[in-house]
Amino acid sequence: ATGHGLALPYYLSILGYVHTRMGRFQEALDTLDEGLRTVEANDDRFQEVELHRLKGEALLASSADTTVEAEACFNQALAIARRQHSKAWELRAAMSLARVWQRTGRAGDARTLLGYVYSSFTEGHHLPDLTEATALIAALREPPPVLT
């Protein structure tokens, strides 16, 4: 009565996140892919960015060998967020991408990307995502540890 698949991508994103946190990576990826298929089938794009971002996070959590694939998910999430003019989703995607770049020796690029997105917010800096972004930007400013 409420329509086929109404809000389903949202619930699938939550389930995918939980599977990732529980270490059930294949279930997470399958669930998130189902969410993305539902987005396409119903043209319900509200949760599309987060589904791509969570898929990247699940890939990273599952294996260190998936960095390139995860980075592609984060780039796709970032592009969609920008197309949708969704600053909140853009911030989350930028943070995920910045963390990958930080680990792969691109801290300067990460700092530039995240600083650009963060600077577009004029209020709400006490909210969890912006607080997390502030901490990540600070960590990106720190020099890398010297390995001896």
PDB file of C-alpha atoms in Angstrom:
ATOM      1  CA  ALA A   1       0.000   0.000   0.000  1.00  0.00           C
ATOM      2  CA  THR A   2       2.945   2.359   0.574  1.00  0.00           C
ATOM      3  CA  GLY A   3       4.637   1.592  -2.734  1.00  0.00           C
ATOM      4  CA  HIS A   4       7.168  -0.951  -3.926  1.00  0.00           C
ATOM      5  CA  GLY A   5      10.554  -0.533  -2.270  1.00  0.00           C
ATOM      6  CA  LEU A   6       9.697   2.684  -0.461  1.00  0.00           C
ATOM      7  CA  ALA A   7      12.631   3.449   1.882  1.00  0.00           C
ATOM      8  CA  LEU A   8      14.177   0.047   1.137  1.00  0.00           C
ATOM      9  CA  PRO A   9      17.578   1.511   0.149  1.00  0.00           C
ATOM     10  CA  TYR A  10      17.743   3.247   3.525  1.00  0.00           C
ATOM     11  CA  TYR A  11      17.109   0.044   5.451  1.00  0.00           C
ATOM     12  CA  LEU A  12      19.515  -1.906   3.261  1.00  0.00           C
ATOM     13  CA  SER A  13      22.239   0.666   3.941  1.00  0.00           C
ATOM     14  CA  ILE A  14      21.758   0.191   7.679  1.00  0.00           C
ATOM     15  CA  LEU A  15      21.822  -3.582   7.315  1.00  0.00           C
ATOM     16  CA  GLY A  16      24.955  -3.395   5.150  1.00  0.00           C
ATOM     17  CA  TYR A  17      26.645  -1.210   7.752  1.00  0.00           C
ATOM     18  CA  VAL A  18      25.763  -3.673  10.520  1.00  0.00           C
ATOM     19  CA  HIS A  19      27.056  -6.636   8.486  1.00  0.00           C
ATOM     20  CA  THR A  20      30.350  -4.778   7.977  1.00  0.00           C
ATOM     21  CA  ARG A  21      30.658  -4.012  11.691  1.00  0.00           C
ATOM     22  CA  MET A  22      30.025  -7.695  12.467  1.00  0.00           C
ATOM     23  CA  GLY A  23      32.723  -8.816  10.029  1.00  0.00           C
ATOM     24  CA  ARG A  24      30.220 -10.342   7.594  1.00  0.00           C
ATOM     25  CA  PHE A  25      31.749  -8.657   4.602  1.00  0.00           C
ATOM     26  CA  GLN A  26      30.199 -10.682   1.785  1.00  0.00           C
ATOM     27  CA  GLU A  27      26.750 -10.250   3.329  1.00  0.00           C
ATOM     28  CA  ALA A  28      27.452  -6.530   3.619  1.00  0.00           C
ATOM     29  CA  LEU A  29      28.481  -6.253  -0.023  1.00  0.00           C
ATOM     30  CA  ASP A  30      25.499  -8.308  -1.187  1.00  0.00           C
ATOM     31  CA  THR A  31      23.117  -6.163   0.874  1.00  0.00           C
ATOM     32  CA  LEU A  32      24.610  -2.892  -0.342  1.00  0.00           C
ATOM     33  CA  ASP A  33      24.508  -4.099  -3.955  1.00  0.00           C
ATOM     34  CA  GLU A  34      20.846  -4.977  -3.460  1.00  0.00           C
ATOM     35  CA  GLY A  35      20.304  -1.442  -2.190  1.00  0.00           C
ATOM     36  CA  LEU A  36      22.004   0.002  -5.274  1.00  0.00           C
ATOM     37  CA  ARG A  37      19.883  -2.193  -7.561  1.00  0.00           C
ATOM     38  CA  THR A  38      16.779  -0.956  -5.748  1.00  0.00           C
ATOM     39  CA  VAL A  39      17.910   2.652  -6.220  1.00  0.00           C
ATOM     40  CA  GLU A  40      18.175   2.030  -9.956  1.00  0.00           C
ATOM     41  CA  ALA A  41      14.922   0.086 -10.232  1.00  0.00           C
ATOM     42  CA  ASN A  42      12.857   2.650  -8.314  1.00  0.00           C
ATOM     43  CA  ASP A  43      14.842   5.782  -9.221  1.00  0.00           C
ATOM     44  CA  ASP A  44      14.852   6.522  -5.479  1.00  0.00           C
ATOM     45  CA  ARG A  45      18.205   8.317  -5.173  1.00  0.00           C
ATOM     46  CA  PHE A  46      18.016   9.570  -1.571  1.00  0.00           C
ATOM     47  CA  GLN A  47      20.348   6.901  -0.147  1.00  0.00           C
ATOM     48  CA  GLU A  48      22.454   6.312  -3.270  1.00  0.00           C
ATOM     49  CA  VAL A  49      25.517   8.207  -2.042  1.00  0.00           C
ATOM     50  CA  GLU A  50      25.584   6.428   1.292  1.00  0.00           C
ATOM     51  CA  LEU A  51      25.184   3.002  -0.337  1.00  0.00           C
ATOM     52  CA  HIS A  52      28.275   3.619  -2.498  1.00  0.00           C
ATOM     53  CA  ARG A  53      30.215   4.975   0.477  1.00  0.00           C
ATOM     54  CA  LEU A  54      29.278   2.051   2.702  1.00  0.00           C
ATOM     55  CA  LYS A  55      30.212  -0.370  -0.052  1.00  0.00           C
ATOM     56  CA  GLY A  56      33.667   1.211  -0.128  1.00  0.00           C
ATOM     57  CA  GLU A  57      33.941   0.908   3.639  1.00  0.00           C
ATOM     58  CA  ALA A  58      32.889  -2.758   3.485  1.00  0.00           C
ATOM     59  CA  LEU A  59      35.479  -3.433   0.798  1.00  0.00           C
ATOM     60  CA  LEU A  60      38.229  -1.791   2.864  1.00  0.00           C
ATOM     61  CA  ALA A  61      37.221  -3.701   5.974  1.00  0.00           C
ATOM     62  CA  SER A  62      37.200  -6.993   4.088  1.00  0.00           C
ATOM     63  CA  SER A  63      40.690  -6.830   2.598  1.00  0.00           C
ATOM     64  CA  ALA A  64      43.656  -4.528   2.121  1.00  0.00           C
ATOM     65  CA  ASP A  65      43.682  -5.635  -1.517  1.00  0.00           C
ATOM     66  CA  THR A  66      40.452  -3.731  -2.240  1.00  0.00           C
ATOM     67  CA  THR A  67      41.802  -0.195  -1.816  1.00  0.00           C
ATOM     68  CA  VAL A  68      41.441   0.703  -5.507  1.00  0.00           C
ATOM     69  CA  GLU A  69      37.893  -0.634  -5.688  1.00  0.00           C
ATOM     70  CA  ALA A  70      36.957   1.118  -2.439  1.00  0.00           C
ATOM     71  CA  GLU A  71      38.453   4.386  -3.676  1.00  0.00           C
ATOM     72  CA  ALA A  72      36.294   4.085  -6.801  1.00  0.00           C
ATOM     73  CA  CYS A  73      33.201   3.689  -4.601  1.00  0.00           C
ATOM     74  CA  PHE A  74      34.135   6.794  -2.610  1.00  0.00           C
ATOM     75  CA  ASN A  75      34.781   8.811  -5.781  1.00  0.00           C
ATOM     76  CA  GLN A  76      31.427   7.726  -7.156  1.00  0.00           C
ATOM     77  CA  ALA A  77      29.713   8.667  -3.885  1.00  0.00           C
ATOM     78  CA  LEU A  78      31.421  12.064  -3.943  1.00  0.00           C
ATOM     79  CA  ALA A  79      30.384  12.728  -7.545  1.00  0.00           C
ATOM     80  CA  ILE A  80      26.764  11.786  -6.874  1.00  0.00           C
ATOM     81  CA  ALA A  81      26.636  13.922  -3.711  1.00  0.00           C
ATOM     82  CA  ARG A  82      27.906  16.905  -5.680  1.00  0.00           C
ATOM     83  CA  ARG A  83      25.403  16.285  -8.463  1.00  0.00           C
ATOM     84  CA  GLN A  84      22.628  16.124  -5.856  1.00  0.00           C
ATOM     85  CA  HIS A  85      23.961  19.234  -4.068  1.00  0.00           C
ATOM     86  CA  SER A  86      24.015  17.275  -0.821  1.00  0.00           C
ATOM     87  CA  LYS A  87      26.680  18.755   1.428  1.00  0.00           C
ATOM     88  CA  ALA A  88      26.126  16.241   4.241  1.00  0.00           C
ATOM     89  CA  TRP A  89      26.603  13.224   1.960  1.00  0.00           C
ATOM     90  CA  GLU A  90      29.523  14.983   0.258  1.00  0.00           C
ATOM     91  CA  LEU A  91      31.233  15.412   3.640  1.00  0.00           C
ATOM     92  CA  ARG A  92      30.868  11.731   4.504  1.00  0.00           C
ATOM     93  CA  ALA A  93      32.163  10.628   1.099  1.00  0.00           C
ATOM     94  CA  ALA A  94      35.069  13.091   1.340  1.00  0.00           C
ATOM     95  CA  MET A  95      36.016  11.775   4.791  1.00  0.00           C
ATOM     96  CA  SER A  96      36.062   8.176   3.552  1.00  0.00           C
ATOM     97  CA  LEU A  97      38.139   9.121   0.516  1.00  0.00           C
ATOM     98  CA  ALA A  98      40.469  11.267   2.647  1.00  0.00           C
ATOM     99  CA  ARG A  99      41.153   8.313   4.961  1.00  0.00           C
ATOM    100  CA  VAL A 100      42.128   6.143   1.992  1.00  0.00           C
ATOM    101  CA  TRP A 101      44.373   8.870   0.618  1.00  0.00           C
ATOM    102  CA  GLN A 102      45.934   9.348   4.048  1.00  0.00           C
ATOM    103  CA  ARG A 103      46.843   5.641   4.192  1.00  0.00           C
ATOM    104  CA  THR A 104      48.207   5.642   0.648  1.00  0.00           C
ATOM    105  CA  GLY A 105      50.539   8.619   1.101  1.00  0.00           C
ATOM    106  CA  ARG A 106      48.287  11.325  -0.309  1.00  0.00           C
ATOM    107  CA  ALA A 107      47.653  13.267   2.900  1.00  0.00           C
ATOM    108  CA  GLY A 108      48.044  16.602   1.106  1.00  0.00           C
ATOM    109  CA  ASP A 109      45.337  15.714  -1.408  1.00  0.00           C
ATOM    110  CA  ALA A 110      43.157  14.434   1.424  1.00  0.00           C
ATOM    111  CA  ARG A 111      43.613  17.645   3.391  1.00  0.00           C
ATOM    112  CA  THR A 112      42.757  19.767   0.332  1.00  0.00           C
ATOM    113  CA  LEU A 113      39.628  17.761  -0.495  1.00  0.00           C
ATOM    114  CA  LEU A 114      38.317  17.603   3.036  1.00  0.00           C
ATOM    115  CA  GLY A 115      39.185  21.230   3.780  1.00  0.00           C
ATOM    116  CA  TYR A 116      37.267  22.350   0.699  1.00  0.00           C
ATOM    117  CA  VAL A 117      34.133  20.398   1.634  1.00  0.00           C
ATOM    118  CA  TYR A 118      34.360  21.321   5.319  1.00  0.00           C
ATOM    119  CA  SER A 119      34.726  25.024   4.555  1.00  0.00           C
ATOM    120  CA  SER A 120      31.339  25.029   2.825  1.00  0.00           C
ATOM    121  CA  PHE A 121      29.621  24.515   6.188  1.00  0.00           C
ATOM    122  CA  THR A 122      28.804  27.726   8.007  1.00  0.00           C
ATOM    123  CA  GLU A 123      27.045  26.223  11.016  1.00  0.00           C
ATOM    124  CA  GLY A 124      26.530  22.964  12.869  1.00  0.00           C
ATOM    125  CA  HIS A 125      30.207  22.396  13.626  1.00  0.00           C
ATOM    126  CA  HIS A 126      29.222  20.664  16.872  1.00  0.00           C
ATOM    127  CA  LEU A 127      27.414  17.882  14.964  1.00  0.00           C
ATOM    128  CA  PRO A 128      29.085  14.437  14.831  1.00  0.00           C
ATOM    129  CA  ASP A 129      30.086  14.413  11.139  1.00  0.00           C
ATOM    130  CA  LEU A 130      31.617  17.884  11.317  1.00  0.00           C
ATOM    131  CA  THR A 131      33.364  17.082  14.601  1.00  0.00           C
ATOM    132  CA  GLU A 132      34.816  13.956  12.972  1.00  0.00           C
ATOM    133  CA  ALA A 133      35.895  15.988   9.941  1.00  0.00           C
ATOM    134  CA  THR A 134      37.633  18.517  12.212  1.00  0.00           C
ATOM    135  CA  ALA A 135      39.607  15.717  13.870  1.00  0.00           C
ATOM    136  CA  LEU A 136      40.533  14.162  10.531  1.00  0.00           C
ATOM    137  CA  ILE A 137      41.711  17.499   9.123  1.00  0.00           C
ATOM    138  CA  ALA A 138      43.898  17.951  12.220  1.00  0.00           C
ATOM    139  CA  ALA A 139      45.338  14.448  11.774  1.00  0.00           C
ATOM    140  CA  LEU A 140      46.092  15.209   8.124  1.00  0.00           C
ATOM    141  CA  ARG A 141      48.143  18.235   9.202  1.00  0.00           C
ATOM    142  CA  GLU A 142      50.408  16.133  11.400  1.00  0.00           C
ATOM    143  CA  PRO A 143      53.667  15.016   9.817  1.00  0.00           C
ATOM    144  CA  PRO A 144      53.844  11.312   9.048  1.00  0.00           C
ATOM    145  CA  PRO A 145      55.700   9.195  11.620  1.00  0.00           C
ATOM    146  CA  VAL A 146      59.360   8.604  10.964  1.00  0.00           C
ATOM    147  CA  LEU A 147      60.080   4.918  10.500  1.00  0.00           C
ATOM    148  CA  THR A 148      63.478   3.791  11.708  1.00  0.00           C
TER     149      THR A 148
END
